[in-house]
Tab-separated table of C-alpha atoms in Angstrom:
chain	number	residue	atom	x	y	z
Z	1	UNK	CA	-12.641	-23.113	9.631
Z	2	UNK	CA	-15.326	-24.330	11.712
Z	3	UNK	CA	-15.827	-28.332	11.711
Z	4	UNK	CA	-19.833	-27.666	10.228
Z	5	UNK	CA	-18.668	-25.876	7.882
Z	6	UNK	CA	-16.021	-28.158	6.246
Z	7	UNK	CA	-18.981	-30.481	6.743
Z	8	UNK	CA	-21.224	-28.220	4.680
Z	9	UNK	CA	-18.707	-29.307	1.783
Z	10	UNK	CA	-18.745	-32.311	2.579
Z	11	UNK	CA	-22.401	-32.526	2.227
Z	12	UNK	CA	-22.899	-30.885	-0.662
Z	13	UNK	CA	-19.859	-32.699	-2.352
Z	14	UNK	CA	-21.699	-36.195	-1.126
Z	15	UNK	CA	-25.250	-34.043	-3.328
Z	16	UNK	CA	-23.297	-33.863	-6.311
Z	17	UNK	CA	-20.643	-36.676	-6.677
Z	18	UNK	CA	-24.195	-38.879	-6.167
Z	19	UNK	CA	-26.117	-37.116	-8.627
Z	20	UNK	CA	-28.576	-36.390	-6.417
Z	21	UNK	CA	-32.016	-34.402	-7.195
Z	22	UNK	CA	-34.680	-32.599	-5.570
Z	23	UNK	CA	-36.633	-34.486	-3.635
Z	24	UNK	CA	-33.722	-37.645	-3.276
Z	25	UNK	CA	-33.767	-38.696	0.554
Z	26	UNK	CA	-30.119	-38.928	2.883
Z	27	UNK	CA	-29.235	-41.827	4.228
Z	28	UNK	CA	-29.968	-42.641	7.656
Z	29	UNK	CA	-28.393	-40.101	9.920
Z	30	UNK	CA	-25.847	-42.198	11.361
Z	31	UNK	CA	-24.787	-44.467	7.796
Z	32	UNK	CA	-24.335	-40.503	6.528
Z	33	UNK	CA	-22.063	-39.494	9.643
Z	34	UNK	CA	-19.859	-42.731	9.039
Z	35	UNK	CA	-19.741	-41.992	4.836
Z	36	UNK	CA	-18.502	-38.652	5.237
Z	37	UNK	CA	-16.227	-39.375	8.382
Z	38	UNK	CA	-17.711	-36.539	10.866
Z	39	UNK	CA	-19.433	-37.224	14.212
Z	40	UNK	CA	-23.206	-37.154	14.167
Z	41	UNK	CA	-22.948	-33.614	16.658
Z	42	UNK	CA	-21.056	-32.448	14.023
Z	43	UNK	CA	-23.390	-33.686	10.824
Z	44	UNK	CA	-26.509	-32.041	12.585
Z	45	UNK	CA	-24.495	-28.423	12.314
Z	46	UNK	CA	-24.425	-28.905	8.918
Z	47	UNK	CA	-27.586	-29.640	8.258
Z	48	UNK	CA	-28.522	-27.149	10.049
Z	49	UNK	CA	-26.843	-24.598	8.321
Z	50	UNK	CA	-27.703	-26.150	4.806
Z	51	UNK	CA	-31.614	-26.136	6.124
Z	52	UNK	CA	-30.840	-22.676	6.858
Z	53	UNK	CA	-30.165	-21.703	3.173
Z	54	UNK	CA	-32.692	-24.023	1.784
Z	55	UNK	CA	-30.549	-27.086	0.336
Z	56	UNK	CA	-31.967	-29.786	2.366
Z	57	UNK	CA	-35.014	-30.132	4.211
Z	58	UNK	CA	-36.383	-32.240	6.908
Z	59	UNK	CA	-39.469	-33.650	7.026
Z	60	UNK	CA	-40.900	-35.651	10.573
Z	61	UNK	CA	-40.738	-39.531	10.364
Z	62	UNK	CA	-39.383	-39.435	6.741
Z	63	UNK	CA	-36.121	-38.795	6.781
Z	64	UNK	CA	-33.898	-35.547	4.837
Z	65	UNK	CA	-34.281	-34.218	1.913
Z	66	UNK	CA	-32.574	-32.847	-1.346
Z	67	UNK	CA	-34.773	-29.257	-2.015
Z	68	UNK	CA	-32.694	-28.439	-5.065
Z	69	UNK	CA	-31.048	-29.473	-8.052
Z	70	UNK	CA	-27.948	-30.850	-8.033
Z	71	UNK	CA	-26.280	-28.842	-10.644
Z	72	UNK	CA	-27.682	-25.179	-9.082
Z	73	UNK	CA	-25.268	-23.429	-6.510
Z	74	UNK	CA	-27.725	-22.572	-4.079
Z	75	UNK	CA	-27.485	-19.298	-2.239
Z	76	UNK	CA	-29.210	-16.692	0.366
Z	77	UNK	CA	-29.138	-13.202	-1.040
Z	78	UNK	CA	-29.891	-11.835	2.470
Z	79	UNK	CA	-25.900	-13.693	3.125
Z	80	UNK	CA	-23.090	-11.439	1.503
Z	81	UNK	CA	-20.786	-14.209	-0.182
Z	82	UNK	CA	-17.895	-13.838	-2.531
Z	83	UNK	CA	-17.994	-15.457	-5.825
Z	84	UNK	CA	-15.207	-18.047	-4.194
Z	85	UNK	CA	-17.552	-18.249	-1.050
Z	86	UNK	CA	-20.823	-19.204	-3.308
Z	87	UNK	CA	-18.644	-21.545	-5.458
Z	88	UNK	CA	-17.191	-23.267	-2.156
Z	89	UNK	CA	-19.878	-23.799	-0.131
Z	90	UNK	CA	-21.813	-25.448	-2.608
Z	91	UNK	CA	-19.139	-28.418	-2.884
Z	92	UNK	CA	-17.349	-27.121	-6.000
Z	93	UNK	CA	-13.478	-26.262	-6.387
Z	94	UNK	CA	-13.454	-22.664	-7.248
Z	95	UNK	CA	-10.298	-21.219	-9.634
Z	96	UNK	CA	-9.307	-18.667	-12.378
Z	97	UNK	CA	-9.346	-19.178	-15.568
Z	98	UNK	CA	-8.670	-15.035	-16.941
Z	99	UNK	CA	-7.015	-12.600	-14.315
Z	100	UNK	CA	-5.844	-9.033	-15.598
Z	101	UNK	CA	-5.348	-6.191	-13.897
Z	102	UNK	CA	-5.314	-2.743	-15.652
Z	103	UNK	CA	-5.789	1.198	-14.987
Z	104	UNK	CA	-9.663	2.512	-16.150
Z	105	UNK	CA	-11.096	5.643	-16.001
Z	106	UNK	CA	-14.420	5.433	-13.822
Z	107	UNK	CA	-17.511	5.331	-16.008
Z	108	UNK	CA	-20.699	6.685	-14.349
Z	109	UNK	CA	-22.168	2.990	-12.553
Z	110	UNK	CA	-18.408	3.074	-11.618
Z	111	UNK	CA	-17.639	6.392	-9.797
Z	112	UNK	CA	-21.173	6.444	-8.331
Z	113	UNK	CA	-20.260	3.116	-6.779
Z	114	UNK	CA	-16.922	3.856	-5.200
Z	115	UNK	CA	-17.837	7.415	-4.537
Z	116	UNK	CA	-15.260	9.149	-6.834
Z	117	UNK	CA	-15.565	11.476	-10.227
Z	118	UNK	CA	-16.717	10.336	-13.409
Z	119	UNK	CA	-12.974	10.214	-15.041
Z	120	UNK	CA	-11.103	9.181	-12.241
Z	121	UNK	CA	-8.401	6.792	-12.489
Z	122	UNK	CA	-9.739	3.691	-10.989
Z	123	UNK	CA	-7.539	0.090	-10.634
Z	124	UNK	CA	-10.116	-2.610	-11.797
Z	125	UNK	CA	-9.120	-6.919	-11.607
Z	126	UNK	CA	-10.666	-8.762	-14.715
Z	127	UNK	CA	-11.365	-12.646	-13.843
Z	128	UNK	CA	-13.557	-15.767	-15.378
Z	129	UNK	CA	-14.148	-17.783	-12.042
Z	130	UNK	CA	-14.712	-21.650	-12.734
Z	131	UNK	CA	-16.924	-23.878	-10.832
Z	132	UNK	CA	-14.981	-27.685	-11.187
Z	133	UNK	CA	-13.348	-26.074	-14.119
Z	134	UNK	CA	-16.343	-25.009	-15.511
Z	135	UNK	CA	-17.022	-20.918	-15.970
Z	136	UNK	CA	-19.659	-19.928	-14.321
Z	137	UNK	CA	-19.008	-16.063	-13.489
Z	138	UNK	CA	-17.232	-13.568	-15.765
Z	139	UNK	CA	-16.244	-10.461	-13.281
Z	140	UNK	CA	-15.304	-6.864	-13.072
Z	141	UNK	CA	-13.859	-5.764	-9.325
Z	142	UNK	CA	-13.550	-1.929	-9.466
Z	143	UNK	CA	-11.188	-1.003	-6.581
Z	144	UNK	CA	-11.469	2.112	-4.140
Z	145	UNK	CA	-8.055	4.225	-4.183
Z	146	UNK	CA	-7.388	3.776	-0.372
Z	147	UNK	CA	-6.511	0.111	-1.821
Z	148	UNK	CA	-4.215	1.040	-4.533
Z	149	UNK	CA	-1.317	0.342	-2.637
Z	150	UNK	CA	-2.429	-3.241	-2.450
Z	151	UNK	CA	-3.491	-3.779	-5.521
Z	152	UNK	CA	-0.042	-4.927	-6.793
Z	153	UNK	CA	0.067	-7.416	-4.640
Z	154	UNK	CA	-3.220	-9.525	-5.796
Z	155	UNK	CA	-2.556	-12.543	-8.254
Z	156	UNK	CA	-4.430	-15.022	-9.413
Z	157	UNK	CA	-3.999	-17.395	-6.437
Z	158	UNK	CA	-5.415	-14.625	-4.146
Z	159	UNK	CA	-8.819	-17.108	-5.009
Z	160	UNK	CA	-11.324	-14.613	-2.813
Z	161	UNK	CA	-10.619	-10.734	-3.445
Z	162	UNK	CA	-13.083	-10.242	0.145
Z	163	UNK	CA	-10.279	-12.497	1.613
Z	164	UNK	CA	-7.373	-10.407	0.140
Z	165	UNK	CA	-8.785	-7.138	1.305
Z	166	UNK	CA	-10.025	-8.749	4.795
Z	167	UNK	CA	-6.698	-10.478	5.370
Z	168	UNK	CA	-3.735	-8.519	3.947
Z	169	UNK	CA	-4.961	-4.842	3.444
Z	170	UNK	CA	-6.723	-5.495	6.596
Z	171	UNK	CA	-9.939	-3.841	6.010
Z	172	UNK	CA	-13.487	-5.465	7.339
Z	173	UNK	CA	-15.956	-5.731	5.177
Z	174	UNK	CA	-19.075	-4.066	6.306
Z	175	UNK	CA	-22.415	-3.920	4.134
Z	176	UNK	CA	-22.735	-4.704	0.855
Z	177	UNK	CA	-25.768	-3.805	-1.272
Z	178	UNK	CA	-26.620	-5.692	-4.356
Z	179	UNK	CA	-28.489	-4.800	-7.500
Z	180	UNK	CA	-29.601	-8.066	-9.639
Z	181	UNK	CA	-30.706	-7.415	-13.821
Z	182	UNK	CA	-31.134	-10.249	-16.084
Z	183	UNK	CA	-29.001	-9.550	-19.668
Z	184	UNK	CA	-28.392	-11.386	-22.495
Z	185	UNK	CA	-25.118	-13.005	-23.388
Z	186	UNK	CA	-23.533	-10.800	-26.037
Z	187	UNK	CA	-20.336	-11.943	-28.410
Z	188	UNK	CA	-17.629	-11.591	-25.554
Z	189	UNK	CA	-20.061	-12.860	-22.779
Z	190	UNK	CA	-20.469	-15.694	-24.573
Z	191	UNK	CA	-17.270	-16.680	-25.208
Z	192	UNK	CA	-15.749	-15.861	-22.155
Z	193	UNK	CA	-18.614	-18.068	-19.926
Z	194	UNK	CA	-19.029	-21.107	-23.059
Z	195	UNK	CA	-22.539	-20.172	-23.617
Z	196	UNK	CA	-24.610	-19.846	-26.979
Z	197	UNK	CA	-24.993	-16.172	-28.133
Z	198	UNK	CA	-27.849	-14.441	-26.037
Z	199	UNK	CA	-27.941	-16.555	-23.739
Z	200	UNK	CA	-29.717	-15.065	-20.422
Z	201	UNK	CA	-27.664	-14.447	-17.417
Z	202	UNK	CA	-27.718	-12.778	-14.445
Z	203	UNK	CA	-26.238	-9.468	-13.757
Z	204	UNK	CA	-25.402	-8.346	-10.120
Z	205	UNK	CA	-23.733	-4.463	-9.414
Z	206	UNK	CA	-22.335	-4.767	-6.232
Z	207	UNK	CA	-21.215	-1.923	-3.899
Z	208	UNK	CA	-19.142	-3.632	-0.652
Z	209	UNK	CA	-18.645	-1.215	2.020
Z	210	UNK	CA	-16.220	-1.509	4.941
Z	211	UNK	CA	-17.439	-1.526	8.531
Z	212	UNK	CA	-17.861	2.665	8.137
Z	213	UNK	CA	-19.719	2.407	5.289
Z	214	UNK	CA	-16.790	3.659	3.402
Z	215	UNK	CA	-17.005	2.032	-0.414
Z	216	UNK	CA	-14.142	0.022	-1.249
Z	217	UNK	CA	-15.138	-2.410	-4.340
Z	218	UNK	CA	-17.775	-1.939	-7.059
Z	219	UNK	CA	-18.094	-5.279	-9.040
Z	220	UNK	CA	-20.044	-5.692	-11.519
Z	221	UNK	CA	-20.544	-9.725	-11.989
Z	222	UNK	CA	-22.379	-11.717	-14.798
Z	223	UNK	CA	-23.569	-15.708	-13.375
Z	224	UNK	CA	-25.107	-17.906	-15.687
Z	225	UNK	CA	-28.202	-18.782	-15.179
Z	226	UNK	CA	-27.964	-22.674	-15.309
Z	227	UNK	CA	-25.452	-22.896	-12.702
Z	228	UNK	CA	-26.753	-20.575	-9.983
Z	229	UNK	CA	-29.943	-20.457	-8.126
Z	230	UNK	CA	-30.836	-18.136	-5.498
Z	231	UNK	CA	-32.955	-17.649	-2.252
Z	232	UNK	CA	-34.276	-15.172	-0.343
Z	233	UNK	CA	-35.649	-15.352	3.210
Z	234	UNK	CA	-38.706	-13.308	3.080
Z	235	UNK	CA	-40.845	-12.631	6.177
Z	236	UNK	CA	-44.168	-10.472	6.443
C-alpha cells in the first residue's frame, strides 16, 4: 500500500477517535505529522487525497479543516470503491457479520445485469458488512458464471469480493456503472442493518465490468443513510 494512503487512515482514524466535526481545525501541520508518526512529505499526500474527495479542506492563513461529519463515511461516486474500500478509507475496521453463499435463479434486474437469461442458475454471496462492528451495508453479490469455479473458494475472511476476483481469479476490474434509489427499511432490512422499521436507506444496483466490458458481478447493496454520505465531482 502506498505510505499516503495508510496515512489517509490514519487521518481519518485521528477525525473520529477525536470526535471531530465539520468545521473543527487540524493541528498545526507539523504537531499533526509528529501525532500520527508520518513525515510531513508524506502528511501533505494525504491531505491531498482527502481534499480530493472532500473530507478536509484548506483554507489560506487559517489552517485545515474538517468539511464533514465525523460519523458519515465520505465518498466520491465518480471513484469505484468496494464496500471494504469505502469502509477502510474512512478510518473504520470493516468485517462480516452474515456470509452465505447459495444457488438462485436470475430474476430480471439480475440476468439483465450479468447478461444471462431470466432463469438461469446464478451463484449469489449474502453478507451484512460492519463498520467498527456496527452494520452499515446489507449486500447481495450476484456472480457471472465464468467465476463459478471460484466461487467455492470465497469465505468470509475474503473481506473485499473486488480483491478476491482481482487477486485470485485474476480478473481486472474494468467499469462499473451504478444506479442509486432511496427505499425504505422493510421487516428483514431492518433487522439485518439495527434500524427502526422504514427506515430510509440507500439502494445502489451495481453492474462491475472487467477491463472488456464483460459483466462479472451484479450487486445489489442497501447503506444506511446515517452512516454514509456521498460526493460527486461535478463540472460544467
Amino acid at each position: 500500500m502506498h505510505a499516503y494512503k495508510d496515512s489517509s487512515k490514519r487521518l481519518l482514524q485521528y477525525i473520529t477517535e477525536n470526535k471531530m466535526k465539520r468545521g473543527d481545525r487540524f493541528p498545526a501541520e507539523t504537531e499533526l505529522a509528529e501525532i500520527l508518526g508520518i513525515s510531513r512529505l508524506t502528511l501533505r499526500e494525504a491531505m491531498n487525497a482527502l481534499k480530493q474527495e472532500g473530507v478536509i479542506s484548506a483554507i489560506q492563513g487559517k489552517g485545515t479543516f474538517v468539511t464533514f461529519d465525523y460519523h458519515y463515511m465520505a465518498n466520491f461516486l465518480n471513484l469505484n470503491k468496494s464496500v471494504t474500500e469505502m469502509i477502510e478509507d474512512n478510518g473504520y475496521t470493516c468485517s462480516t457479520s452474515l456470509f452465505q453463499k447459495k444457488l438462485v435463479k436470475a430474476g430480471e434486474d439480475v440476468a439483465e445485469g450479468l447478461d444471462i437469461s431470466e432463469d438461469s442458475d446464478v451463484l449469489v454471496c449474502e453478507r451484512i458488512r460492519l463498520a467498527d462492528d456496527i452494520p452499515v451495508v446489507y449486500s447481495l453479490d450476484y456472480l457471472a458464471p465464468q467465476l463459478a469455479s471460484h466461487f467455492l473458494q470465497i469465505t468470509d475472511a475474503e473481506v473485499s469480493l473486488y480483491n478476491f476476483v482481482e487477486e485470485k481469479c485474476g480478473i481486472e476490474i474494468g467499469q462499473c456503472m451504478t444506479e442509486i434509489v432511496p427505499v425504505a427499511a422493510d421487516e428483514e432490512l431492518a433487522g439485518k442493518l439495527e434500524v427502526p422499521l422504514y427506515t430510509p436507506l440507500l439502494k445502489f444496483k451495481v453492474r462491475v465490468q472487467d477491463m472488456y466490458c464483460t459483466p462479472i458481478i451484479y450487486a445489489e447493496e442497501c447503506l444506511r443513510t446515517d452512516k454514509f454520505k456521498f460526493i460527486a465531482n461535478r463540472r460544467r
